[in-house]
Amino acid sequence: MHDFLFAMFVSELEDAVGRENCSTHPIDKLTHSVDYFWLSRMWTDSGCRMPEADVVVSPKDAQEVSKILKIANYYKMPVTTWGGGGGTQGGPLPVCGGIVLDTKRMNRIWQINTESMYIECGTGAIYKHIENAANEKGYATMHYPSSLNCSTVGGFLAHRGIGVVSTKYGKIDDMVLQMEVVLPNGDIIETSPAPKHAAGPDLNQIFIGSEGTLGVMTKAQMRIYVQPETRRFRAFLFKNMSDAFKAGKEILQKFKPSVMRLYDEAETGSIIKKIIGVSKSGAFMNIALEGVADIVAVEERILLETFKHFGAEDLGSEYGEKWWKEKITFFYPGHALDLPWMFGTMDTIAPFDKIEKIYWAMKEAVETNFPMARFIAHFSHWYEWGAMIYDRFIVEEPPQDPLEALRLHNQIWNCGVRAALANGGVVNDHHGVGIKLGRLMKEQYGPAMQVFEVLKRGLDTNNIMNPLKLGF
């Protein structure tokens, strides 16, 4: 775009949101070109520049978002929505330039409704802030992911995020009741005021997980819960993964723990040993039970009886309590994986009858084809029908050249993900797709991908919303 026309374009955005909320400063464009996607960090640390937006715009509400999208459609400028920048998939990276729509000014808490049990807030609110607001009233959001302190409500909704107590309380898509959404053409809509109904498809579930490709979520009603009367922890060590899977499945047919995390032998002997201090070999599992004290006491008795049947060693409550204390810092630099190592989390989800087979297939595929890589995993989110593998590869001495690093990174991802797909897995559970996994969406969905593509074409006629993400 010619400098004159670009200046006209920017002046329209300034008119929409205020000059102070519209930036073309190099530092603002640079800081909105890197999220927690390993490649974006590695390239930037190597002195390479990632794709940058032409302008960073910060609206305060749905009305200003509507104005931005109408201007963007007129000029055919790409729009990429930005939350906290804590994602790992490159979802908010402005790979086609244009506008970065930073949502963090939309952080107002509109109400805390203790009758219908929800917080209504702007999607730019940091999740820890709405948790604090709930706590002040004696409630909790029960959404505690590792990025709780730095990621936004909208960021979690955009890629179907999940927290550590998900086995009892569910994922972010289970926690949202109603949303305000700005469609790509600028129209402002509200989803149904009741999340369970028979009036056609659930509009919430169309926009949740769409990663900014179908519109901009601007306001949400998020569920709150009464604080549990008690929360008890119990840690166990299994001799092998098979017994641990069987024990976990059996417990979930009886009741739902809030936390249920199983670590393979490799991760037990590395990260768990480092953070919690478990020095024995085997597969470590941490369980948390919470709620009414009398009910929790019964659940704990059933838990101990069931796990004893599968040969688990009871490690008591100390390790579990320490795990809870470190539940967020687990993933912070200095505690777990960080540059200059290359690493990635594939987070595969599958039914119980396939999950162990997928684990071994991925481990063999990655470590056989890439001898420089290690494969470790834990199983962090469980359902009555299956579980999620938090499956990670680690390369301690990756190529220093950014292009070679990118090539190796993508080769390992392709290998691991295709091993999961070939054995009945789905990628992925909660980290989203972004640009990291977009190329594999058609392989996963096949002809079903056309359903997403029709939605995209119908809503985003000028194809401006977060292009080249989610396989579009």
Short mmCIF file of C-alpha atoms in Angstrom, two decimals:
data_model
loop_
_atom_site.label_atom_id
_atom_site.label_comp_id
_atom_site.label_asym_id
_atom_site.label_seq_id
_atom_site.Cartn_x
_atom_site.Cartn_y
_atom_site.Cartn_z
CA MET A 1 0.00 0.00 0.00
CA HIS A 2 1.32 3.46 -0.91
CA ASP A 3 2.38 5.62 2.07
CA PHE A 4 -0.42 8.12 1.38
CA LEU A 5 -3.13 5.46 1.28
CA PHE A 6 -1.68 3.75 4.37
CA ALA A 7 -1.79 7.06 6.25
CA MET A 8 -5.46 7.41 5.29
CA PHE A 9 -6.11 3.86 6.50
CA VAL A 10 -4.41 4.51 9.86
CA SER A 11 -6.25 7.79 10.33
CA GLU A 12 -9.55 5.93 10.01
CA LEU A 13 -8.47 3.44 12.67
CA GLU A 14 -7.40 6.32 14.93
CA ASP A 15 -10.83 7.85 14.47
CA ALA A 16 -12.40 4.54 15.50
CA VAL A 17 -10.39 3.83 18.67
CA GLY A 18 -8.45 7.01 19.49
CA ARG A 19 -4.96 7.90 18.34
CA GLU A 20 -3.42 6.71 21.62
CA ASN A 21 -4.85 3.20 20.98
CA CYS A 22 -3.46 2.84 17.46
CA SER A 23 0.29 2.28 17.04
CA THR A 24 2.74 1.88 14.17
CA HIS A 25 5.78 2.11 16.46
CA PRO A 26 8.44 -0.52 15.62
CA ILE A 27 8.62 -1.77 19.23
CA ASP A 28 4.86 -2.40 19.36
CA LYS A 29 4.94 -4.26 16.07
CA LEU A 30 7.96 -6.30 17.23
CA THR A 31 6.39 -7.34 20.54
CA HIS A 32 3.25 -8.48 18.72
CA SER A 33 5.28 -10.69 16.36
CA VAL A 34 6.38 -13.30 18.93
CA ASP A 35 4.23 -15.55 21.09
CA TYR A 36 5.29 -18.71 22.98
CA PHE A 37 5.49 -20.70 19.72
CA TRP A 38 9.01 -22.17 19.79
CA LEU A 39 9.85 -21.14 16.24
CA SER A 40 8.85 -17.52 16.76
CA ARG A 41 11.03 -17.31 19.84
CA MET A 42 13.98 -19.12 18.26
CA TRP A 43 13.90 -17.00 15.10
CA THR A 44 13.74 -13.76 17.07
CA ASP A 45 16.50 -14.82 19.47
CA SER A 46 18.63 -15.65 16.42
CA GLY A 47 18.28 -12.11 15.11
CA CYS A 48 15.65 -12.87 12.46
CA ARG A 49 12.48 -10.82 12.22
CA MET A 50 9.14 -12.57 12.33
CA PRO A 51 6.26 -11.25 10.19
CA GLU A 52 4.93 -8.05 11.73
CA ALA A 53 1.64 -6.17 11.63
CA ASP A 54 1.42 -2.82 9.90
CA VAL A 55 -0.54 -1.39 12.81
CA VAL A 56 -1.50 -2.47 16.35
CA VAL A 57 -5.00 -1.41 17.42
CA SER A 58 -6.50 -1.70 20.92
CA PRO A 59 -10.31 -1.42 21.03
CA LYS A 60 -12.21 -1.02 24.31
CA ASP A 61 -15.45 -2.82 23.38
CA ALA A 62 -17.49 -4.59 20.71
CA GLN A 63 -18.55 -1.30 19.11
CA GLU A 64 -14.93 -0.31 18.45
CA VAL A 65 -14.12 -3.83 17.21
CA SER A 66 -17.02 -3.49 14.78
CA LYS A 67 -15.60 -0.23 13.41
CA ILE A 68 -12.16 -1.81 12.99
CA LEU A 69 -13.52 -4.78 11.05
CA LYS A 70 -15.59 -2.58 8.75
CA ILE A 71 -12.49 -0.51 7.94
CA ALA A 72 -10.43 -3.67 7.42
CA ASN A 73 -13.00 -5.07 4.99
CA TYR A 74 -13.03 -1.84 3.01
CA TYR A 75 -9.24 -1.91 2.59
CA LYS A 76 -9.04 -5.74 2.43
CA MET A 77 -6.53 -5.71 5.31
CA PRO A 78 -5.87 -8.87 7.37
CA VAL A 79 -6.93 -8.79 11.05
CA THR A 80 -5.25 -10.97 13.65
CA THR A 81 -6.68 -11.02 17.18
CA TRP A 82 -4.16 -10.90 20.04
CA GLY A 83 -4.77 -11.88 23.67
CA GLY A 84 -1.85 -12.33 26.06
CA GLY A 85 0.55 -13.85 23.54
CA GLY A 86 1.03 -16.93 25.73
CA GLY A 87 -0.03 -19.55 23.17
CA THR A 88 2.35 -22.12 21.74
CA GLN A 89 0.94 -22.53 18.23
CA GLY A 90 1.60 -19.17 16.57
CA GLY A 91 -2.14 -18.44 16.49
CA PRO A 92 -1.90 -14.66 17.06
CA LEU A 93 1.11 -14.06 14.80
CA PRO A 94 0.30 -11.57 12.00
CA VAL A 95 1.89 -13.67 9.26
CA CYS A 96 0.14 -11.65 6.53
CA GLY A 97 0.70 -8.23 8.11
CA GLY A 98 -2.26 -5.88 8.39
CA ILE A 99 -3.90 -5.21 11.76
CA VAL A 100 -3.14 -6.80 15.10
CA LEU A 101 -6.28 -6.35 17.20
CA ASP A 102 -5.01 -6.37 20.80
CA THR A 103 -7.95 -7.24 23.07
CA LYS A 104 -6.48 -6.38 26.49
CA ARG A 105 -8.37 -3.07 26.86
CA MET A 106 -11.58 -5.14 26.80
CA ASN A 107 -10.87 -6.26 30.35
CA ARG A 108 -13.88 -4.96 32.27
CA ILE A 109 -15.66 -7.23 34.74
CA TRP A 110 -19.30 -6.38 34.09
CA GLN A 111 -20.93 -8.38 36.86
CA ILE A 112 -20.55 -11.29 39.26
CA ASN A 113 -23.89 -13.07 39.24
CA THR A 114 -24.14 -15.37 42.26
CA GLU A 115 -27.69 -16.48 41.41
CA SER A 116 -26.85 -17.94 38.00
CA MET A 117 -23.20 -18.51 39.03
CA TYR A 118 -21.17 -16.65 36.43
CA ILE A 119 -18.81 -13.74 35.90
CA GLU A 120 -19.51 -11.56 32.88
CA CYS A 121 -16.30 -10.04 31.59
CA GLY A 122 -14.51 -8.69 28.57
CA THR A 123 -12.49 -11.31 26.74
CA GLY A 124 -9.34 -9.20 27.16
CA ALA A 125 -9.36 -9.80 30.92
CA ILE A 126 -6.41 -11.77 32.28
CA TYR A 127 -7.90 -14.95 33.70
CA LYS A 128 -6.15 -14.55 37.05
CA HIS A 129 -7.98 -11.23 37.47
CA ILE A 130 -11.42 -12.80 37.11
CA GLU A 131 -10.29 -15.59 39.47
CA ASN A 132 -9.33 -12.91 42.00
CA ALA A 133 -12.73 -11.26 41.57
CA ALA A 134 -14.49 -14.59 42.16
CA ASN A 135 -12.32 -15.32 45.21
CA GLU A 136 -13.27 -11.98 46.78
CA LYS A 137 -16.90 -13.16 46.72
CA GLY A 138 -16.03 -16.61 48.07
CA TYR A 139 -16.14 -18.41 44.71
CA ALA A 140 -13.66 -19.77 42.16
CA THR A 141 -13.48 -20.15 38.38
CA MET A 142 -11.85 -23.60 38.58
CA HIS A 143 -9.76 -22.84 35.50
CA TYR A 144 -6.07 -23.10 36.42
CA PRO A 145 -3.81 -23.53 33.38
CA SER A 146 -0.08 -22.85 33.50
CA SER A 147 -0.60 -19.50 31.74
CA LEU A 148 -3.26 -18.38 34.25
CA ASN A 149 -1.28 -15.27 35.22
CA CYS A 150 -0.67 -13.93 31.71
CA SER A 151 -3.33 -15.18 29.27
CA THR A 152 -6.77 -13.76 28.56
CA VAL A 153 -10.29 -15.13 28.72
CA GLY A 154 -10.54 -14.80 24.93
CA GLY A 155 -7.23 -16.53 24.40
CA PHE A 156 -8.44 -19.61 26.26
CA LEU A 157 -11.76 -19.57 24.41
CA ALA A 158 -10.01 -19.18 21.05
CA HIS A 159 -8.21 -22.53 21.31
CA ARG A 160 -10.39 -24.43 23.79
CA GLY A 161 -8.00 -24.15 26.71
CA ILE A 162 -7.97 -26.35 29.78
CA GLY A 163 -6.76 -26.18 33.39
CA VAL A 164 -5.37 -28.63 35.93
CA VAL A 165 -8.74 -29.42 37.59
CA SER A 166 -10.39 -30.28 34.27
CA THR A 167 -11.25 -33.89 35.09
CA LYS A 168 -13.94 -32.68 37.51
CA TYR A 169 -14.86 -29.25 36.10
CA GLY A 170 -14.23 -29.59 32.36
CA LYS A 171 -12.54 -27.47 29.71
CA ILE A 172 -13.08 -23.79 28.95
CA ASP A 173 -15.89 -24.67 26.52
CA ASP A 174 -17.73 -26.32 29.45
CA MET A 175 -17.34 -23.14 31.51
CA VAL A 176 -18.80 -20.51 29.17
CA LEU A 177 -22.53 -19.73 29.21
CA GLN A 178 -23.02 -16.88 26.73
CA MET A 179 -20.82 -14.72 24.50
CA GLU A 180 -20.85 -11.48 22.58
CA VAL A 181 -19.16 -11.86 19.19
CA VAL A 182 -18.31 -9.41 16.43
CA LEU A 183 -18.67 -11.11 13.05
CA PRO A 184 -16.10 -10.42 10.30
CA ASN A 185 -18.49 -7.94 8.60
CA GLY A 186 -18.77 -5.91 11.83
CA ASP A 187 -22.18 -7.14 12.99
CA ILE A 188 -22.42 -7.67 16.77
CA ILE A 189 -24.27 -10.78 17.93
CA GLU A 190 -25.01 -12.57 21.18
CA THR A 191 -25.20 -16.33 21.54
CA SER A 192 -28.08 -18.02 23.34
CA PRO A 193 -28.59 -16.98 26.99
CA ALA A 194 -28.83 -20.67 27.88
CA PRO A 195 -25.93 -22.93 26.84
CA LYS A 196 -28.09 -26.06 26.67
CA HIS A 197 -30.97 -25.92 24.20
CA ALA A 198 -32.46 -27.61 21.13
CA ALA A 199 -32.73 -24.49 18.95
CA GLY A 200 -30.20 -25.55 16.34
CA PRO A 201 -26.41 -25.87 16.74
CA ASP A 202 -24.80 -24.20 19.74
CA LEU A 203 -23.35 -20.91 18.48
CA ASN A 204 -20.87 -20.84 21.36
CA GLN A 205 -19.21 -23.96 20.03
CA ILE A 206 -18.85 -22.51 16.54
CA PHE A 207 -16.73 -19.61 17.75
CA ILE A 208 -14.91 -21.34 20.62
CA GLY A 209 -11.83 -22.95 19.12
CA SER A 210 -12.03 -20.91 15.90
CA GLU A 211 -8.85 -18.98 16.77
CA GLY A 212 -10.04 -15.63 15.47
CA THR A 213 -10.83 -16.95 11.98
CA LEU A 214 -14.63 -16.55 12.21
CA GLY A 215 -14.96 -13.37 14.28
CA VAL A 216 -13.85 -11.67 17.49
CA MET A 217 -15.25 -12.77 20.86
CA THR A 218 -15.58 -9.60 22.96
CA LYS A 219 -17.55 -10.53 26.09
CA ALA A 220 -18.26 -13.82 27.90
CA GLN A 221 -20.16 -15.19 30.86
CA MET A 222 -17.81 -17.63 32.64
CA ARG A 223 -19.05 -20.07 35.28
CA ILE A 224 -18.07 -19.74 38.93
CA TYR A 225 -18.20 -22.43 41.60
CA VAL A 226 -18.51 -22.63 45.36
CA GLN A 227 -15.09 -23.14 46.92
CA PRO A 228 -14.66 -26.82 47.90
CA GLU A 229 -15.09 -27.64 51.58
CA THR A 230 -11.96 -29.74 51.39
CA ARG A 231 -9.26 -30.68 48.88
CA ARG A 232 -7.15 -33.78 49.49
CA PHE A 233 -4.13 -35.05 47.58
CA ARG A 234 -2.73 -38.52 47.08
CA ALA A 235 0.29 -39.57 45.05
CA PHE A 236 0.98 -43.06 43.69
CA LEU A 237 3.73 -44.91 41.86
CA PHE A 238 2.77 -47.57 39.33
CA LYS A 239 5.12 -50.27 38.08
CA ASN A 240 4.05 -49.72 34.47
CA MET A 241 1.84 -47.53 32.31
CA SER A 242 -0.70 -50.27 31.52
CA ASP A 243 -1.71 -50.73 35.16
CA ALA A 244 -1.95 -46.96 35.61
CA PHE A 245 -4.29 -46.61 32.62
CA LYS A 246 -6.53 -49.40 33.87
CA ALA A 247 -6.67 -47.89 37.35
CA GLY A 248 -7.44 -44.42 36.01
CA LYS A 249 -10.23 -45.69 33.76
CA GLU A 250 -11.83 -47.65 36.60
CA ILE A 251 -11.84 -44.66 38.95
CA LEU A 252 -13.52 -42.47 36.32
CA GLN A 253 -16.41 -44.93 36.07
CA LYS A 254 -17.05 -44.35 39.80
CA PHE A 255 -16.38 -40.63 40.42
CA LYS A 256 -14.36 -37.67 39.11
CA PRO A 257 -11.21 -36.50 40.85
CA SER A 258 -10.40 -32.84 40.17
CA VAL A 259 -6.74 -33.54 39.34
CA MET A 260 -5.56 -36.75 37.71
CA ARG A 261 -2.05 -36.65 36.27
CA LEU A 262 0.00 -39.63 35.20
CA TYR A 263 3.67 -39.26 34.20
CA ASP A 264 5.55 -41.85 32.19
CA GLU A 265 8.80 -43.30 33.48
CA ALA A 266 10.91 -40.82 31.50
CA GLU A 267 9.11 -37.75 32.85
CA THR A 268 8.91 -39.19 36.37
CA GLY A 269 12.67 -39.62 36.32
CA SER A 270 13.33 -36.10 35.01
CA ILE A 271 10.80 -33.31 35.62
CA ILE A 272 8.94 -34.93 38.55
CA LYS A 273 12.22 -35.82 40.21
CA LYS A 274 13.49 -32.25 39.76
CA ILE A 275 10.38 -30.36 40.83
CA ILE A 276 8.78 -32.62 43.44
CA GLY A 277 11.65 -34.84 44.55
CA VAL A 278 10.28 -38.31 43.70
CA SER A 279 13.42 -40.41 43.22
CA LYS A 280 11.88 -43.84 42.66
CA SER A 281 11.44 -45.31 39.20
CA GLY A 282 8.03 -46.01 37.75
CA ALA A 283 5.00 -44.05 36.57
CA PHE A 284 3.98 -41.29 38.99
CA MET A 285 0.32 -40.32 39.36
CA ASN A 286 -1.08 -37.44 41.39
CA ILE A 287 -4.74 -37.33 42.39
CA ALA A 288 -6.76 -34.53 44.00
CA LEU A 289 -10.22 -35.06 45.47
CA GLU A 290 -12.36 -32.07 46.45
CA GLY A 291 -15.84 -31.04 47.48
CA VAL A 292 -17.99 -31.88 50.49
CA ALA A 293 -15.76 -33.45 53.15
CA ASP A 294 -17.93 -36.50 53.80
CA ILE A 295 -18.14 -37.34 50.09
CA VAL A 296 -14.39 -36.80 49.60
CA ALA A 297 -13.66 -39.23 52.46
CA VAL A 298 -15.67 -41.95 50.70
CA GLU A 299 -13.98 -41.20 47.35
CA GLU A 300 -10.55 -41.44 48.99
CA ARG A 301 -11.37 -44.87 50.41
CA ILE A 302 -12.52 -46.11 46.99
CA LEU A 303 -9.43 -44.59 45.38
CA LEU A 304 -7.04 -46.40 47.73
CA GLU A 305 -8.83 -49.73 47.30
CA THR A 306 -8.90 -49.44 43.51
CA PHE A 307 -5.28 -48.40 43.06
CA LYS A 308 -4.08 -51.09 45.49
CA HIS A 309 -5.79 -53.65 43.25
CA PHE A 310 -3.62 -52.46 40.35
CA GLY A 311 -0.40 -52.65 42.35
CA ALA A 312 0.14 -48.92 42.95
CA GLU A 313 2.43 -47.82 45.75
CA ASP A 314 0.71 -45.21 47.95
CA LEU A 315 3.11 -42.27 48.41
CA GLY A 316 0.79 -40.35 50.74
CA SER A 317 -0.22 -36.71 50.47
CA GLU A 318 3.13 -34.86 50.65
CA TYR A 319 4.10 -35.20 46.98
CA GLY A 320 0.59 -34.31 45.84
CA GLU A 321 0.51 -31.15 47.96
CA LYS A 322 3.91 -30.12 46.61
CA TRP A 323 2.68 -30.76 43.05
CA TRP A 324 -0.33 -28.47 43.69
CA LYS A 325 1.93 -25.73 45.02
CA GLU A 326 4.08 -25.92 41.87
CA LYS A 327 1.21 -26.53 39.42
CA ILE A 328 1.85 -23.30 37.48
CA THR A 329 5.61 -22.81 37.94
CA PHE A 330 6.12 -26.30 36.48
CA PHE A 331 6.16 -24.72 33.04
CA TYR A 332 8.06 -21.52 33.74
CA PRO A 333 11.56 -21.03 32.30
CA GLY A 334 14.15 -22.28 34.73
CA HIS A 335 11.83 -25.02 35.98
CA ALA A 336 11.08 -26.94 32.79
CA LEU A 337 11.95 -26.67 29.10
CA ASP A 338 13.32 -23.51 27.53
CA LEU A 339 15.65 -22.19 24.85
CA PRO A 340 18.19 -23.05 23.56
CA TRP A 341 16.63 -26.54 23.61
CA MET A 342 14.11 -27.37 20.89
CA PHE A 343 10.87 -28.79 22.25
CA GLY A 344 7.19 -29.16 21.41
CA THR A 345 3.98 -30.48 22.97
CA MET A 346 1.67 -32.40 20.65
CA ASP A 347 -1.20 -32.98 23.14
CA THR A 348 -3.00 -35.93 21.58
CA ILE A 349 -6.49 -36.95 22.68
CA ALA A 350 -7.95 -40.45 22.21
CA PRO A 351 -10.34 -43.05 23.69
CA PHE A 352 -9.03 -45.50 26.29
CA ASP A 353 -8.79 -48.40 23.85
CA LYS A 354 -6.28 -46.47 21.73
CA ILE A 355 -4.39 -44.22 24.13
CA GLU A 356 -1.57 -46.56 25.21
CA LYS A 357 -1.01 -47.79 21.65
CA ILE A 358 -0.72 -44.17 20.47
CA TYR A 359 1.77 -43.33 23.22
CA TRP A 360 4.13 -46.15 22.23
CA ALA A 361 3.69 -45.49 18.49
CA MET A 362 4.57 -41.81 18.88
CA LYS A 363 7.52 -42.55 21.12
CA GLU A 364 8.91 -45.10 18.68
CA ALA A 365 8.31 -42.89 15.63
CA VAL A 366 10.01 -39.83 17.12
CA GLU A 367 12.97 -41.54 18.79
CA THR A 368 13.63 -43.93 15.87
CA ASN A 369 13.48 -41.32 13.11
CA PHE A 370 15.18 -38.59 15.11
CA PRO A 371 17.88 -40.10 17.34
CA MET A 372 18.77 -36.64 18.63
CA ALA A 373 15.30 -36.30 20.19
CA ARG A 374 13.87 -37.57 23.45
CA PHE A 375 10.15 -38.28 23.85
CA ILE A 376 8.50 -37.83 27.26
CA ALA A 377 4.84 -37.62 28.22
CA HIS A 378 2.28 -37.28 30.93
CA PHE A 379 -1.47 -37.78 30.85
CA SER A 380 -2.95 -34.65 32.34
CA HIS A 381 -6.62 -34.47 31.37
CA TRP A 382 -8.96 -37.45 31.71
CA TYR A 383 -12.50 -38.15 30.64
CA GLU A 384 -14.87 -41.07 31.25
CA TRP A 385 -14.08 -42.27 27.71
CA GLY A 386 -10.39 -41.47 27.30
CA ALA A 387 -7.41 -39.30 28.12
CA MET A 388 -5.04 -36.71 26.74
CA ILE A 389 -1.34 -37.32 26.16
CA TYR A 390 0.80 -34.27 26.95
CA ASP A 391 3.43 -35.71 24.63
CA ARG A 392 6.68 -33.79 24.21
CA PHE A 393 9.86 -34.08 22.20
CA ILE A 394 13.14 -32.53 23.32
CA VAL A 395 16.26 -31.81 21.26
CA GLU A 396 19.01 -30.45 23.49
CA GLU A 397 21.31 -29.41 20.64
CA PRO A 398 19.12 -28.16 17.79
CA PRO A 399 20.53 -26.57 14.62
CA GLN A 400 21.71 -22.99 15.13
CA ASP A 401 20.61 -21.93 11.67
CA PRO A 402 16.95 -20.78 11.87
CA LEU A 403 15.98 -22.37 8.54
CA GLU A 404 17.48 -25.72 9.50
CA ALA A 405 15.85 -25.50 12.93
CA LEU A 406 12.48 -24.83 11.31
CA ARG A 407 12.92 -27.78 8.97
CA LEU A 408 13.84 -30.20 11.80
CA HIS A 409 11.08 -28.85 14.05
CA ASN A 410 8.40 -29.42 11.39
CA GLN A 411 9.76 -32.86 10.46
CA ILE A 412 9.50 -34.05 14.07
CA TRP A 413 5.99 -32.62 14.39
CA ASN A 414 4.88 -34.28 11.15
CA CYS A 415 6.29 -37.61 12.27
CA GLY A 416 4.75 -37.57 15.74
CA VAL A 417 1.35 -36.25 14.72
CA ARG A 418 0.99 -38.68 11.83
CA ALA A 419 1.84 -41.57 14.16
CA ALA A 420 -0.99 -40.39 16.43
CA LEU A 421 -3.46 -40.01 13.56
CA ALA A 422 -2.58 -43.43 12.14
CA ASN A 423 -3.45 -45.05 15.45
CA GLY A 424 -6.76 -43.30 16.08
CA GLY A 425 -5.69 -40.15 17.90
CA VAL A 426 -6.86 -36.58 17.44
CA VAL A 427 -4.56 -33.58 17.50
CA ASN A 428 -5.13 -31.84 19.71
CA ASP A 429 -6.78 -31.49 23.11
CA HIS A 430 -6.33 -27.85 24.13
CA HIS A 431 -3.31 -25.99 22.73
CA GLY A 432 -5.01 -25.13 19.46
CA VAL A 433 -3.75 -25.32 15.87
CA GLY A 434 -2.54 -21.87 14.80
CA ILE A 435 0.06 -21.92 12.06
CA LYS A 436 2.03 -24.73 13.69
CA LEU A 437 -0.43 -27.51 12.84
CA GLY A 438 -2.58 -25.95 10.11
CA ARG A 439 -1.05 -28.11 7.38
CA LEU A 440 -2.26 -31.24 9.20
CA MET A 441 -5.91 -30.24 9.61
CA LYS A 442 -6.96 -31.67 6.23
CA GLU A 443 -5.11 -34.91 7.00
CA GLN A 444 -7.02 -35.21 10.26
CA TYR A 445 -10.48 -34.29 8.98
CA GLY A 446 -10.40 -35.34 5.33
CA PRO A 447 -13.65 -34.41 3.51
CA ALA A 448 -15.11 -33.13 6.79
CA MET A 449 -12.81 -30.11 6.51
CA GLN A 450 -15.28 -28.64 3.99
CA VAL A 451 -17.72 -27.96 6.84
CA PHE A 452 -15.21 -25.57 8.42
CA GLU A 453 -14.33 -24.07 5.03
CA VAL A 454 -17.98 -23.30 4.21
CA LEU A 455 -18.37 -21.54 7.56
CA LYS A 456 -15.21 -19.55 6.87
CA ARG A 457 -16.28 -18.46 3.38
CA GLY A 458 -19.79 -17.62 4.51
CA LEU A 459 -18.81 -15.48 7.49
CA ASP A 460 -15.50 -14.02 6.29
CA THR A 461 -16.23 -13.20 2.66
CA ASN A 462 -13.05 -11.15 2.18
CA ASN A 463 -10.87 -13.71 4.01
CA ILE A 464 -9.35 -11.11 6.29
CA MET A 465 -9.70 -12.86 9.66
CA ASN A 466 -6.44 -14.42 10.86
CA PRO A 467 -5.44 -15.87 7.46
CA LEU A 468 -3.29 -19.03 7.20
CA LYS A 469 -4.40 -20.29 10.62
CA LEU A 470 -6.42 -23.38 11.57
CA GLY A 471 -5.77 -24.90 8.14
CA PHE A 472 -7.58 -22.14 6.20
#
